[in-house]
Amino acid sequence: MRTSLPIISVIFSAIVVTTAFAQPGSGDDGSQARKRYLPEYTKSGELILPKNYHEWVYVGSPLTPNALNGGKANFPEFHNVYIEPGSYAIYKKTGKFPEGTIFFKELQLTLPGQNPDGSRTEASGRGYFPGKFNGADVTVKDSKRYADTGGWGYFNFNHHEPKAPTATAKPNNECAFCHRASAKKDDIWTQFYPLLDN
């Protein structure tokens, strides 16, 4: 029994350490409080390009290629959409996007087409395949700051690379108009993102 005591001690220590890291933090409701990344602005009020968005929760990639839209698609790229993780956790719990929610939409061109419909054939079959990154759009929820655009601010960080370091909010007659008219929930296109369509 004496020879097995060190082994038991090691196992017990591992359990204690694992349990300690697994314990939930103290949120207002006793659940784990995830630290949120909130919007950052310049002194003049421009939104600063969010950081580490590739580590956020990926929700989907709608695509409306030029070749299927008479060569004039409004949004011809893949829209790789991410939501800030802390905001996503609150949304899944409450069904509402909290103030400070950030959606990051990275634009990504398709690889050049080989067929009239813009598709190409690769080892996996015929379809549309992602190519170069092509800028980004960002949406921020702030009911006071963006009251004129339905409580959401809409930003473009270039429609090409590199992405701009900062961006100003778009007026109501641009992004907000379409979102307010056609998006399913709280001006967000949840109908295209199963992770959000609850």
PDB file of C-alpha atoms in Angstrom:
ATOM      1  CA  MET A   1       0.000   0.000   0.000  1.00  0.00           C
ATOM      2  CA  ARG A   2       2.871   2.369   0.743  1.00  0.00           C
ATOM      3  CA  THR A   3       4.225   2.133  -2.806  1.00  0.00           C
ATOM      4  CA  SER A   4       0.849   3.086  -4.264  1.00  0.00           C
ATOM      5  CA  LEU A   5       0.442   6.161  -2.042  1.00  0.00           C
ATOM      6  CA  PRO A   6       2.448   8.526  -4.319  1.00  0.00           C
ATOM      7  CA  ILE A   7       0.366   7.406  -7.305  1.00  0.00           C
ATOM      8  CA  ILE A   8      -2.873   8.046  -5.421  1.00  0.00           C
ATOM      9  CA  SER A   9      -1.561  11.471  -4.374  1.00  0.00           C
ATOM     10  CA  VAL A  10      -0.766  12.376  -7.993  1.00  0.00           C
ATOM     11  CA  ILE A  11      -4.205  11.261  -9.186  1.00  0.00           C
ATOM     12  CA  PHE A  12      -5.917  13.173  -6.378  1.00  0.00           C
ATOM     13  CA  SER A  13      -3.881  16.303  -7.176  1.00  0.00           C
ATOM     14  CA  ALA A  14      -4.849  16.049 -10.839  1.00  0.00           C
ATOM     15  CA  ILE A  15      -8.531  15.768  -9.896  1.00  0.00           C
ATOM     16  CA  VAL A  16      -8.277  18.797  -7.605  1.00  0.00           C
ATOM     17  CA  VAL A  17      -6.554  20.900 -10.290  1.00  0.00           C
ATOM     18  CA  THR A  18      -9.043  19.842 -12.972  1.00  0.00           C
ATOM     19  CA  THR A  19     -11.967  20.568 -10.678  1.00  0.00           C
ATOM     20  CA  ALA A  20     -10.558  23.970  -9.775  1.00  0.00           C
ATOM     21  CA  PHE A  21     -10.271  24.991 -13.447  1.00  0.00           C
ATOM     22  CA  ALA A  22     -13.722  23.604 -14.204  1.00  0.00           C
ATOM     23  CA  GLN A  23     -15.505  25.577 -11.482  1.00  0.00           C
ATOM     24  CA  PRO A  24     -17.801  28.267 -12.883  1.00  0.00           C
ATOM     25  CA  GLY A  25     -17.016  31.885 -12.222  1.00  0.00           C
ATOM     26  CA  SER A  26     -19.374  34.049 -10.255  1.00  0.00           C
ATOM     27  CA  GLY A  27     -21.782  35.745 -12.636  1.00  0.00           C
ATOM     28  CA  ASP A  28     -24.865  37.673 -11.528  1.00  0.00           C
ATOM     29  CA  ASP A  29     -26.898  34.469 -11.738  1.00  0.00           C
ATOM     30  CA  GLY A  30     -24.204  32.172 -10.367  1.00  0.00           C
ATOM     31  CA  SER A  31     -23.209  30.879 -13.806  1.00  0.00           C
ATOM     32  CA  GLN A  32     -19.846  31.278 -15.442  1.00  0.00           C
ATOM     33  CA  ALA A  33     -19.266  34.847 -16.618  1.00  0.00           C
ATOM     34  CA  ARG A  34     -17.388  34.914 -19.912  1.00  0.00           C
ATOM     35  CA  LYS A  35     -15.203  37.966 -20.428  1.00  0.00           C
ATOM     36  CA  ARG A  36     -16.508  39.923 -23.396  1.00  0.00           C
ATOM     37  CA  TYR A  37     -14.616  41.791 -26.090  1.00  0.00           C
ATOM     38  CA  LEU A  38     -16.475  45.082 -26.462  1.00  0.00           C
ATOM     39  CA  PRO A  39     -16.244  47.650 -29.276  1.00  0.00           C
ATOM     40  CA  GLU A  40     -13.280  50.020 -29.210  1.00  0.00           C
ATOM     41  CA  TYR A  41     -13.418  53.514 -30.680  1.00  0.00           C
ATOM     42  CA  THR A  42     -11.004  56.291 -31.577  1.00  0.00           C
ATOM     43  CA  LYS A  43     -11.365  59.721 -29.945  1.00  0.00           C
ATOM     44  CA  SER A  44     -13.269  60.868 -33.033  1.00  0.00           C
ATOM     45  CA  GLY A  45     -15.762  57.994 -32.733  1.00  0.00           C
ATOM     46  CA  GLU A  46     -14.485  55.648 -35.437  1.00  0.00           C
ATOM     47  CA  LEU A  47     -14.745  51.937 -34.706  1.00  0.00           C
ATOM     48  CA  ILE A  48     -11.382  50.209 -34.382  1.00  0.00           C
ATOM     49  CA  LEU A  49     -11.022  46.964 -36.332  1.00  0.00           C
ATOM     50  CA  PRO A  50     -11.834  44.161 -33.847  1.00  0.00           C
ATOM     51  CA  LYS A  51      -8.993  41.887 -32.806  1.00  0.00           C
ATOM     52  CA  ASN A  52      -8.711  38.084 -32.955  1.00  0.00           C
ATOM     53  CA  TYR A  53     -12.046  37.664 -34.736  1.00  0.00           C
ATOM     54  CA  HIS A  54     -10.931  34.338 -36.227  1.00  0.00           C
ATOM     55  CA  GLU A  55     -11.124  32.984 -32.662  1.00  0.00           C
ATOM     56  CA  TRP A  56     -14.780  34.015 -32.329  1.00  0.00           C
ATOM     57  CA  VAL A  57     -17.861  31.836 -32.870  1.00  0.00           C
ATOM     58  CA  TYR A  58     -18.296  31.139 -36.582  1.00  0.00           C
ATOM     59  CA  VAL A  59     -21.973  31.182 -37.601  1.00  0.00           C
ATOM     60  CA  GLY A  60     -21.991  30.756 -41.384  1.00  0.00           C
ATOM     61  CA  SER A  61     -20.960  31.857 -44.890  1.00  0.00           C
ATOM     62  CA  PRO A  62     -23.732  33.012 -47.257  1.00  0.00           C
ATOM     63  CA  LEU A  63     -22.705  33.338 -50.909  1.00  0.00           C
ATOM     64  CA  THR A  64     -24.367  35.139 -53.837  1.00  0.00           C
ATOM     65  CA  PRO A  65     -21.849  34.860 -56.699  1.00  0.00           C
ATOM     66  CA  ASN A  66     -21.818  37.292 -59.619  1.00  0.00           C
ATOM     67  CA  ALA A  67     -22.400  34.557 -62.192  1.00  0.00           C
ATOM     68  CA  LEU A  68     -25.771  33.673 -60.619  1.00  0.00           C
ATOM     69  CA  ASN A  69     -26.839  37.322 -60.426  1.00  0.00           C
ATOM     70  CA  GLY A  70     -26.325  38.664 -63.931  1.00  0.00           C
ATOM     71  CA  GLY A  71     -22.734  39.585 -63.153  1.00  0.00           C
ATOM     72  CA  LYS A  72     -23.874  42.261 -60.712  1.00  0.00           C
ATOM     73  CA  ALA A  73     -24.307  40.672 -57.294  1.00  0.00           C
ATOM     74  CA  ASN A  74     -24.388  43.212 -54.484  1.00  0.00           C
ATOM     75  CA  PHE A  75     -22.299  40.845 -52.382  1.00  0.00           C
ATOM     76  CA  PRO A  76     -20.346  38.484 -54.671  1.00  0.00           C
ATOM     77  CA  GLU A  77     -18.075  37.035 -51.989  1.00  0.00           C
ATOM     78  CA  PHE A  78     -18.388  34.493 -49.236  1.00  0.00           C
ATOM     79  CA  HIS A  79     -19.532  36.281 -46.081  1.00  0.00           C
ATOM     80  CA  ASN A  80     -17.723  34.480 -43.272  1.00  0.00           C
ATOM     81  CA  VAL A  81     -19.663  35.659 -40.228  1.00  0.00           C
ATOM     82  CA  TYR A  82     -18.403  35.516 -36.642  1.00  0.00           C
ATOM     83  CA  ILE A  83     -19.982  36.672 -33.379  1.00  0.00           C
ATOM     84  CA  GLU A  84     -18.034  37.740 -30.308  1.00  0.00           C
ATOM     85  CA  PRO A  85     -18.083  34.713 -27.946  1.00  0.00           C
ATOM     86  CA  GLY A  86     -19.281  36.453 -24.787  1.00  0.00           C
ATOM     87  CA  SER A  87     -22.205  38.009 -26.639  1.00  0.00           C
ATOM     88  CA  TYR A  88     -23.035  34.651 -28.200  1.00  0.00           C
ATOM     89  CA  ALA A  89     -23.151  33.007 -24.767  1.00  0.00           C
ATOM     90  CA  ILE A  90     -25.612  35.637 -23.531  1.00  0.00           C
ATOM     91  CA  TYR A  91     -27.716  35.319 -26.683  1.00  0.00           C
ATOM     92  CA  LYS A  92     -27.984  31.541 -26.365  1.00  0.00           C
ATOM     93  CA  LYS A  93     -29.137  31.941 -22.786  1.00  0.00           C
ATOM     94  CA  THR A  94     -31.549  34.862 -23.202  1.00  0.00           C
ATOM     95  CA  GLY A  95     -32.530  34.825 -26.877  1.00  0.00           C
ATOM     96  CA  LYS A  96     -31.483  38.481 -27.159  1.00  0.00           C
ATOM     97  CA  PHE A  97     -28.339  40.123 -28.485  1.00  0.00           C
ATOM     98  CA  PRO A  98     -26.861  42.161 -25.615  1.00  0.00           C
ATOM     99  CA  GLU A  99     -25.608  45.712 -25.912  1.00  0.00           C
ATOM    100  CA  GLY A 100     -22.057  45.648 -27.262  1.00  0.00           C
ATOM    101  CA  THR A 101     -22.615  42.583 -29.471  1.00  0.00           C
ATOM    102  CA  ILE A 102     -20.182  42.518 -32.392  1.00  0.00           C
ATOM    103  CA  PHE A 103     -20.671  40.619 -35.638  1.00  0.00           C
ATOM    104  CA  PHE A 104     -17.606  40.380 -37.869  1.00  0.00           C
ATOM    105  CA  LYS A 105     -18.232  39.586 -41.531  1.00  0.00           C
ATOM    106  CA  GLU A 106     -15.021  38.773 -43.377  1.00  0.00           C
ATOM    107  CA  LEU A 107     -15.415  38.989 -47.135  1.00  0.00           C
ATOM    108  CA  GLN A 108     -13.735  36.281 -49.194  1.00  0.00           C
ATOM    109  CA  LEU A 109     -13.684  36.058 -52.978  1.00  0.00           C
ATOM    110  CA  THR A 110     -14.441  32.827 -54.806  1.00  0.00           C
ATOM    111  CA  LEU A 111     -11.719  31.160 -56.839  1.00  0.00           C
ATOM    112  CA  PRO A 112     -12.000  31.994 -60.568  1.00  0.00           C
ATOM    113  CA  GLY A 113     -14.826  30.088 -62.252  1.00  0.00           C
ATOM    114  CA  GLN A 114     -14.377  27.487 -64.977  1.00  0.00           C
ATOM    115  CA  ASN A 115     -18.044  27.273 -65.966  1.00  0.00           C
ATOM    116  CA  PRO A 116     -20.693  29.782 -67.119  1.00  0.00           C
ATOM    117  CA  ASP A 117     -22.281  29.826 -63.657  1.00  0.00           C
ATOM    118  CA  GLY A 118     -18.963  30.771 -62.049  1.00  0.00           C
ATOM    119  CA  SER A 119     -18.398  27.355 -60.514  1.00  0.00           C
ATOM    120  CA  ARG A 120     -15.264  25.277 -60.881  1.00  0.00           C
ATOM    121  CA  THR A 121     -14.356  21.628 -60.521  1.00  0.00           C
ATOM    122  CA  GLU A 122     -12.050  20.494 -57.753  1.00  0.00           C
ATOM    123  CA  ALA A 123     -11.269  17.085 -56.221  1.00  0.00           C
ATOM    124  CA  SER A 124     -14.409  17.268 -54.068  1.00  0.00           C
ATOM    125  CA  GLY A 125     -16.665  18.084 -57.025  1.00  0.00           C
ATOM    126  CA  ARG A 126     -18.131  21.086 -58.820  1.00  0.00           C
ATOM    127  CA  GLY A 127     -18.936  24.141 -56.757  1.00  0.00           C
ATOM    128  CA  TYR A 128     -17.732  27.473 -55.404  1.00  0.00           C
ATOM    129  CA  PHE A 129     -14.482  27.594 -53.482  1.00  0.00           C
ATOM    130  CA  PRO A 130     -13.048  30.334 -51.263  1.00  0.00           C
ATOM    131  CA  GLY A 131     -10.176  32.430 -52.568  1.00  0.00           C
ATOM    132  CA  LYS A 132      -8.548  35.630 -51.330  1.00  0.00           C
ATOM    133  CA  PHE A 133      -9.869  37.715 -48.450  1.00  0.00           C
ATOM    134  CA  ASN A 134     -11.486  40.926 -49.622  1.00  0.00           C
ATOM    135  CA  GLY A 135     -12.094  43.260 -46.682  1.00  0.00           C
ATOM    136  CA  ALA A 136     -14.669  43.151 -43.912  1.00  0.00           C
ATOM    137  CA  ASP A 137     -17.935  44.519 -42.556  1.00  0.00           C
ATOM    138  CA  VAL A 138     -18.709  44.837 -38.857  1.00  0.00           C
ATOM    139  CA  THR A 139     -22.016  45.300 -37.035  1.00  0.00           C
ATOM    140  CA  VAL A 140     -22.201  46.594 -33.456  1.00  0.00           C
ATOM    141  CA  LYS A 141     -25.229  46.768 -31.157  1.00  0.00           C
ATOM    142  CA  ASP A 142     -25.511  50.018 -29.219  1.00  0.00           C
ATOM    143  CA  SER A 143     -29.068  51.262 -28.869  1.00  0.00           C
ATOM    144  CA  LYS A 144     -28.062  54.789 -27.830  1.00  0.00           C
ATOM    145  CA  ARG A 145     -25.105  55.417 -30.112  1.00  0.00           C
ATOM    146  CA  TYR A 146     -26.871  53.997 -33.176  1.00  0.00           C
ATOM    147  CA  ALA A 147     -30.484  54.901 -32.453  1.00  0.00           C
ATOM    148  CA  ASP A 148     -30.877  56.332 -35.975  1.00  0.00           C
ATOM    149  CA  THR A 149     -30.046  52.951 -37.533  1.00  0.00           C
ATOM    150  CA  GLY A 150     -32.210  50.726 -35.363  1.00  0.00           C
ATOM    151  CA  GLY A 151     -29.734  50.277 -32.537  1.00  0.00           C
ATOM    152  CA  TRP A 152     -27.036  48.704 -34.706  1.00  0.00           C
ATOM    153  CA  GLY A 153     -23.992  50.389 -36.223  1.00  0.00           C
ATOM    154  CA  TYR A 154     -22.757  49.173 -39.615  1.00  0.00           C
ATOM    155  CA  PHE A 155     -19.154  49.555 -40.717  1.00  0.00           C
ATOM    156  CA  ASN A 156     -17.033  48.691 -43.737  1.00  0.00           C
ATOM    157  CA  PHE A 157     -13.298  48.112 -43.275  1.00  0.00           C
ATOM    158  CA  ASN A 158     -12.572  48.179 -47.032  1.00  0.00           C
ATOM    159  CA  HIS A 159     -13.823  46.022 -49.843  1.00  0.00           C
ATOM    160  CA  HIS A 160     -10.281  44.846 -50.496  1.00  0.00           C
ATOM    161  CA  GLU A 161      -7.189  43.923 -48.519  1.00  0.00           C
ATOM    162  CA  PRO A 162      -5.662  45.139 -46.329  1.00  0.00           C
ATOM    163  CA  LYS A 163      -8.551  45.885 -44.025  1.00  0.00           C
ATOM    164  CA  ALA A 164      -8.784  49.463 -42.793  1.00  0.00           C
ATOM    165  CA  PRO A 165      -7.688  50.022 -39.173  1.00  0.00           C
ATOM    166  CA  THR A 166     -10.813  52.097 -38.410  1.00  0.00           C
ATOM    167  CA  ALA A 167     -14.206  52.811 -39.976  1.00  0.00           C
ATOM    168  CA  THR A 168     -17.102  55.251 -39.619  1.00  0.00           C
ATOM    169  CA  ALA A 169     -20.721  54.164 -39.233  1.00  0.00           C
ATOM    170  CA  LYS A 170     -22.806  53.892 -42.404  1.00  0.00           C
ATOM    171  CA  PRO A 171     -25.918  56.071 -42.792  1.00  0.00           C
ATOM    172  CA  ASN A 172     -29.439  54.708 -42.441  1.00  0.00           C
ATOM    173  CA  ASN A 173     -30.042  54.469 -46.196  1.00  0.00           C
ATOM    174  CA  GLU A 174     -27.264  51.926 -46.663  1.00  0.00           C
ATOM    175  CA  CYS A 175     -26.875  48.715 -44.616  1.00  0.00           C
ATOM    176  CA  ALA A 176     -29.473  49.456 -41.938  1.00  0.00           C
ATOM    177  CA  PHE A 177     -32.306  49.936 -44.431  1.00  0.00           C
ATOM    178  CA  CYS A 178     -31.999  46.410 -45.832  1.00  0.00           C
ATOM    179  CA  HIS A 179     -31.412  44.804 -42.445  1.00  0.00           C
ATOM    180  CA  ARG A 180     -34.483  46.456 -40.966  1.00  0.00           C
ATOM    181  CA  ALA A 181     -36.631  45.468 -43.928  1.00  0.00           C
ATOM    182  CA  SER A 182     -35.627  41.822 -44.344  1.00  0.00           C
ATOM    183  CA  ALA A 183     -33.595  40.411 -41.451  1.00  0.00           C
ATOM    184  CA  LYS A 184     -35.510  37.952 -39.293  1.00  0.00           C
ATOM    185  CA  LYS A 185     -34.607  38.912 -35.723  1.00  0.00           C
ATOM    186  CA  ASP A 186     -33.407  42.187 -34.237  1.00  0.00           C
ATOM    187  CA  ASP A 187     -32.125  43.331 -37.654  1.00  0.00           C
ATOM    188  CA  ILE A 188     -29.857  40.260 -37.888  1.00  0.00           C
ATOM    189  CA  TRP A 189     -30.157  37.645 -40.646  1.00  0.00           C
ATOM    190  CA  THR A 190     -30.668  34.808 -38.194  1.00  0.00           C
ATOM    191  CA  GLN A 191     -32.613  32.889 -40.856  1.00  0.00           C
ATOM    192  CA  PHE A 192     -29.297  32.120 -42.562  1.00  0.00           C
ATOM    193  CA  TYR A 193     -27.433  31.042 -39.429  1.00  0.00           C
ATOM    194  CA  PRO A 194     -28.748  27.918 -37.652  1.00  0.00           C
ATOM    195  CA  LEU A 195     -26.638  28.678 -34.564  1.00  0.00           C
ATOM    196  CA  LEU A 196     -28.614  31.906 -34.100  1.00  0.00           C
ATOM    197  CA  ASP A 197     -32.048  30.902 -35.350  1.00  0.00           C
ATOM    198  CA  ASN A 198     -33.679  29.920 -32.070  1.00  0.00           C
TER     199      ASN A 198
END
